[in-house]
Coordinates of C-alpha atoms in Angstrom, one line a residue:
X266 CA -15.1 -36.3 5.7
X267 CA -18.2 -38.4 6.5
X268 CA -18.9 -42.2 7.2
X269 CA -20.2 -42.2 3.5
X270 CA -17.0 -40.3 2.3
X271 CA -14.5 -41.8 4.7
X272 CA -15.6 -44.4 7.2
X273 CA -12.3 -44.8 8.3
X274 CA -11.3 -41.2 9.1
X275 CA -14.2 -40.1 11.4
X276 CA -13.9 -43.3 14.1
X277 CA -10.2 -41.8 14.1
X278 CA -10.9 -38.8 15.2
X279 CA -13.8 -39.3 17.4
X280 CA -11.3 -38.6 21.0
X281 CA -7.7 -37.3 21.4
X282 CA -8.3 -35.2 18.6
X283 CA -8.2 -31.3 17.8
X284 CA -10.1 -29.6 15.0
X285 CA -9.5 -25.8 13.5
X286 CA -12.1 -23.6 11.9
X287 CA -14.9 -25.8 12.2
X288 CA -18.3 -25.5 13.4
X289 CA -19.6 -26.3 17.3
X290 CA -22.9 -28.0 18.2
X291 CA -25.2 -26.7 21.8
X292 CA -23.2 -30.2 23.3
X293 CA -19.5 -28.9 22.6
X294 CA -19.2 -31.6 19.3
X295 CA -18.2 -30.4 15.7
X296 CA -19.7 -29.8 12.7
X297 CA -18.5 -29.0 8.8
X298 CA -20.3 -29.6 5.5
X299 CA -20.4 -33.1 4.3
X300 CA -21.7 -34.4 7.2
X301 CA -24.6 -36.8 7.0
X302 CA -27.0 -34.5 9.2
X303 CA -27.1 -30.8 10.2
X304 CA -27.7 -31.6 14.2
X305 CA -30.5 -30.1 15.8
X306 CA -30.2 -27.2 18.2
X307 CA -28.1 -24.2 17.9
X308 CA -24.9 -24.6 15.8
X309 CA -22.0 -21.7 16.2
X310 CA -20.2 -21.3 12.8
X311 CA -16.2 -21.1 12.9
X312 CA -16.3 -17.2 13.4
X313 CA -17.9 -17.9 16.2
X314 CA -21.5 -16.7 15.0
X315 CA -24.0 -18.5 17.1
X316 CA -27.4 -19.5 15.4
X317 CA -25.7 -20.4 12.1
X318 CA -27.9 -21.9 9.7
X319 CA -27.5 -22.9 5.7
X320 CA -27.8 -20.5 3.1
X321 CA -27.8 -21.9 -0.6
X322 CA -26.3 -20.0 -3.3
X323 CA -29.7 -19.1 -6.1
X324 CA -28.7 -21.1 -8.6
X325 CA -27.4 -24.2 -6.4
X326 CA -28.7 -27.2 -7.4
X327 CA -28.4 -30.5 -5.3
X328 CA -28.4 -34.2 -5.6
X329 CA -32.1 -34.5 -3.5
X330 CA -30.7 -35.2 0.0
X331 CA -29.3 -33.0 2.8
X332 CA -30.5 -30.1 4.0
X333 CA -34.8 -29.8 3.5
X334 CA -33.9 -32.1 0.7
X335 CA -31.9 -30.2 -1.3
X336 CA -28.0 -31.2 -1.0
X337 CA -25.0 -29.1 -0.1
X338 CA -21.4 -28.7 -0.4
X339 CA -18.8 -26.0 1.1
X340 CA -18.5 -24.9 -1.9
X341 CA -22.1 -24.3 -3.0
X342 CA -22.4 -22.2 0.2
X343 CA -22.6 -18.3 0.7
X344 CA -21.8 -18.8 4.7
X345 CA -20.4 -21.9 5.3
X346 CA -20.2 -23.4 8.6
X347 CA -16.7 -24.6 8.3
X348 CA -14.1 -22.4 6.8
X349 CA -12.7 -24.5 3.5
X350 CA -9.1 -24.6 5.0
X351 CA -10.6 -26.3 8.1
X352 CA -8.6 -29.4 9.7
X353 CA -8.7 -32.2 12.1
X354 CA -5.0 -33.7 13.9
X355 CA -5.9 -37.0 15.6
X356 CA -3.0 -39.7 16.8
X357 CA -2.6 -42.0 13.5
X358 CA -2.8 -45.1 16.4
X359 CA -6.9 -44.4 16.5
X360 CA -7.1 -45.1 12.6
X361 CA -8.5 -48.8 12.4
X362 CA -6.8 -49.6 9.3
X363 CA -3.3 -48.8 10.6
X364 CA -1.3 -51.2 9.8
X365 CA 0.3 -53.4 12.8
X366 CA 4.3 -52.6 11.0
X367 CA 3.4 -49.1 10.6
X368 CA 6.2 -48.3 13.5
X369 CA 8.5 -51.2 13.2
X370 CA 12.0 -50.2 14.1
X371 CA 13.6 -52.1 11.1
X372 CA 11.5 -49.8 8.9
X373 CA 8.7 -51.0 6.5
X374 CA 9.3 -51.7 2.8
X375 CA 8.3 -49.1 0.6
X376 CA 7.1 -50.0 -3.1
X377 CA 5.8 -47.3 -4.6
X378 CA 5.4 -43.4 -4.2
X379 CA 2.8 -41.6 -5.3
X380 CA 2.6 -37.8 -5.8
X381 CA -0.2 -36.0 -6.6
X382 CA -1.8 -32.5 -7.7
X383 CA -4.8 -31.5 -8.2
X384 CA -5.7 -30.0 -12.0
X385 CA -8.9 -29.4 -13.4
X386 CA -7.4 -31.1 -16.8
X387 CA -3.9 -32.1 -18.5
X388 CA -3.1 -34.8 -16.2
X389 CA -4.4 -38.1 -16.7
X390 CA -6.3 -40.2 -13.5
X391 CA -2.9 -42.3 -13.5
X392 CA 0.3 -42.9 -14.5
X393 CA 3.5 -44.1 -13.9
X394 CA 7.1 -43.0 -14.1
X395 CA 9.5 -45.0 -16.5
X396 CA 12.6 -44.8 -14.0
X397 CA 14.1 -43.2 -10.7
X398 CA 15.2 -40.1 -12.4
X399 CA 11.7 -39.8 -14.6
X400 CA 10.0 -39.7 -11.7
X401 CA 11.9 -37.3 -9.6
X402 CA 11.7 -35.2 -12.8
X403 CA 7.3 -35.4 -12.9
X404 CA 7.8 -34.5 -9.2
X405 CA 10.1 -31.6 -9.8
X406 CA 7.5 -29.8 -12.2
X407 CA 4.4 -30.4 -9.9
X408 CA 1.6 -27.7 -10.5
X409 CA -1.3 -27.6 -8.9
X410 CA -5.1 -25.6 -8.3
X411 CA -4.2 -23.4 -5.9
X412 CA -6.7 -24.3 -2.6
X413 CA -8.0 -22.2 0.4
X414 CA -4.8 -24.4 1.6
X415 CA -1.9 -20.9 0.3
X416 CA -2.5 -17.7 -0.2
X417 CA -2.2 -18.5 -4.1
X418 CA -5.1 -18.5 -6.5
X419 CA -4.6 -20.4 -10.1
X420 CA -2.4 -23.0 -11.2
X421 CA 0.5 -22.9 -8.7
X422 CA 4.4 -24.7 -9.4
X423 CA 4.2 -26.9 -6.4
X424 CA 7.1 -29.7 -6.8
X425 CA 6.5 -32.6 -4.7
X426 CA 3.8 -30.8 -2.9
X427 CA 6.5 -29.6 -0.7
X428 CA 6.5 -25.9 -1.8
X429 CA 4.8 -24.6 1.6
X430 CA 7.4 -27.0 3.7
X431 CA 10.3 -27.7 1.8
X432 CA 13.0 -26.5 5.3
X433 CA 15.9 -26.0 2.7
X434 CA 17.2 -25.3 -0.8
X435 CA 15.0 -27.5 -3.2
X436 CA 17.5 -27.9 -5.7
X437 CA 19.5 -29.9 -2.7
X438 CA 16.4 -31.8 -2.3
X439 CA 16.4 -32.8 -5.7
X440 CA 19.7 -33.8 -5.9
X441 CA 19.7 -36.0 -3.1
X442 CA 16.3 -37.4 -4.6
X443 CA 18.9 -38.4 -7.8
X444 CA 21.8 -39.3 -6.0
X445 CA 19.3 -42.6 -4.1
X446 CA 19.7 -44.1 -7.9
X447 CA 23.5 -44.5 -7.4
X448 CA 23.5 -46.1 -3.5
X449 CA 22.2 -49.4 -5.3
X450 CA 19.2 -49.8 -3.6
X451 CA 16.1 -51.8 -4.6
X452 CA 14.1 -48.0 -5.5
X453 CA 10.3 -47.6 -5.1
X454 CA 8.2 -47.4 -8.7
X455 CA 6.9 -43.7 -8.8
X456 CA 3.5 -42.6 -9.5
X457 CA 1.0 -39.3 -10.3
X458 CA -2.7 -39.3 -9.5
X459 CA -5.4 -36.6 -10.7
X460 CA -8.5 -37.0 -8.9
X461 CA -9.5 -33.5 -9.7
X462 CA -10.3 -33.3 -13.2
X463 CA -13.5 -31.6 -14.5
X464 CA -15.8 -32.1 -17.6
X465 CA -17.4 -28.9 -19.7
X466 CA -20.0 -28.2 -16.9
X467 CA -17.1 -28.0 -14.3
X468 CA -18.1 -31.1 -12.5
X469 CA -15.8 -33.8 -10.9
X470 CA -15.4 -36.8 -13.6
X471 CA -13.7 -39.0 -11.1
X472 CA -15.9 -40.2 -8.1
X473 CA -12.8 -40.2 -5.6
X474 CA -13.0 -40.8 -2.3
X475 CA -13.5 -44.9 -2.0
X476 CA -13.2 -45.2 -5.3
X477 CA -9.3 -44.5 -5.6
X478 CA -9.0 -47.8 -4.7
X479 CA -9.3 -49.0 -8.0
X480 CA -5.9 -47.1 -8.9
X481 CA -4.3 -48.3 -6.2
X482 CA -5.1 -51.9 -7.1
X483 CA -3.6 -50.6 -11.0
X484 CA -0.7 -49.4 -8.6
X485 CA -0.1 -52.5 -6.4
X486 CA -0.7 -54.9 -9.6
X487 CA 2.2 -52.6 -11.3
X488 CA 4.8 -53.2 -8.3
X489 CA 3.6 -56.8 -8.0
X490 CA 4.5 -57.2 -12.0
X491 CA 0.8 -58.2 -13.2
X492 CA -0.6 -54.7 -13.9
X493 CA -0.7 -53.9 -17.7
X494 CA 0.2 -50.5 -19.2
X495 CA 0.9 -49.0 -22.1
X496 CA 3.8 -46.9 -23.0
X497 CA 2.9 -43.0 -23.4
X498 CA 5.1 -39.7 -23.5
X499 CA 4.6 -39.2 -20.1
X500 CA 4.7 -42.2 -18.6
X501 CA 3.3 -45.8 -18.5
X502 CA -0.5 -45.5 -18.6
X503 CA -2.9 -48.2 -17.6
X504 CA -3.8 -50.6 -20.5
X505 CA -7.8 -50.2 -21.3
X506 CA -9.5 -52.7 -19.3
X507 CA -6.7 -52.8 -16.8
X508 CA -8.6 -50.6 -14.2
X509 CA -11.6 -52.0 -12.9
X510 CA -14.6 -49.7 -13.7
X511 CA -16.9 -52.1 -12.6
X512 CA -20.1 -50.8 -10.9
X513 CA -19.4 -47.1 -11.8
X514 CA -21.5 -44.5 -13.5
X515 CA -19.0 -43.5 -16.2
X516 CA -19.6 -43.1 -19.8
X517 CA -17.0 -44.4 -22.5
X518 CA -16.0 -41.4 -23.1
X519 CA -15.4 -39.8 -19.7
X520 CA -13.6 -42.8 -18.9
X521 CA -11.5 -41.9 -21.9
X522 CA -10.9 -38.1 -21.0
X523 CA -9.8 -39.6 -17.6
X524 CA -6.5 -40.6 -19.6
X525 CA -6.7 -38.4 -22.3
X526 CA -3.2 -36.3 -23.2
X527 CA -3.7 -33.0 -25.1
X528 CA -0.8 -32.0 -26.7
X529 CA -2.0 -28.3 -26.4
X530 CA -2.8 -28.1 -22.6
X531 CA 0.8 -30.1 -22.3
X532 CA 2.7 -27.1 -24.2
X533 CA 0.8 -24.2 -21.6

């Protein structure tokens, strides 16, 4: 992350935090792509190689700002500083968001879960689940991009986003997942988000970051009874003008691949 990225995430871990696989400045502090400035002064890479410096792949080709001008990402990196599995843990009472209920020994509500993989196409920006058991189904048949994350490459089966943590049989999982819609309880609407899908030149569509609030005001207007969506095979998309685009750079049509189905990519 970076204040521009995530403004809330780096005051949270700026003490009382620990990082892996990052990079460390002359003064002791960290460093990993995506931050606003390479600091001056020697910079030891997460090997442990002192003197690092950036090295741009040939044919990278940046936004105009960064490093000498020219932009960076991890990816777009033959020796990056941070390894791409790299991590911060910081105590969630640092966050200045955190809600004041967040611990509250009565428990807090919950309206709505939201899963999410990420895929390079087939899944739309947003949807929603039509019942309890729908959307313990769409999280039952999660797949994702495998990332630096598992020792996986490709498209991964990854229900829930559990598969790495799950601590006992996921078909019991499941089934006590099902069995919630019989205790007559007030349930939670269930959600999927894609943030991750690519056009024909392999480039995020989606903005993310920030901008994901947008969905979650589609998702809070949906549990609030206001939101608009239309019925689809999968699930209840948003109704066109029902997510506010407002102010971003999307064309018509990428707005439309955003939430486009394609029966062919749902049959693979």
């Amino acid at each position: 992350p970076s204040m521009h990225s995530n403004p809330h995430a780096m005051p949270t871990c700026q003490k009382n935090s620990l990082f892996t696989n990052v990079g460390m400045t002359e003064d002791g502090d960290v460093y990993w792509e995506g931050m606003e400035d390479i600091p001056s002064g020697n910079i030891t890479d997460w090997r442990r190689h002192k003197h690092w410096q950036p090295a741009l792949r040939p044919n990278f080709k940046g936004p105009g700002t960064g490093y000498k001008g020219l932009g960076y990402k991890i990816d777009d990196k033959i020796d990056p500083c941070a390894q791409a599995n790299s991590r911060f843990t910081s105590p969630i009472t640092q966050c200045p968001v955190l809600d004041p209920a967040w611990n509250s020994p009565t428990g807090v509500p919950i309206d709505a879960i939201i899963f999410g993989g990420r895929r390079d196409n087939t899944i739309p920006l947003v949807f929603e689940a039509f019942d309890w058991q729908h959307g313990t189904f769409i999280g039952s048949i999660m797949r994702s991009q495998a990332t630096s994350a598992a020792d996986q490459v490709g498209l991964t089966n990854d229900p829930m986003a559990i598969k790495a943590f799950c601590g006992y049989n996921i078909k019991d999982y499941f089934a006590h997942w099902l069995s919630m819609s019989k205790r007559g309880l007030k349930l939670p609407q269930i959600f999927h988000v894609n943030w991750f899908q690519k056009d024909s030149h392999g480039k995020f569509i989606w903005p993310g970051f920030g901008e994901n609030i947008r969905v979650l005001e589609w998702i809070f207007d949906r549990c609030g009874g206001s939101g608009k969506a239309v019925k689809s095979p999968i699930g209840f998309l948003p109704e066109k003008g029902a997510l506010n685009m407002n102010g971003l750079s999307l064309s018509p049509a990428q707005v439309e691949q955003l939430f486009r189905l394609d029966k062919g990519l749902w049959h693979k």
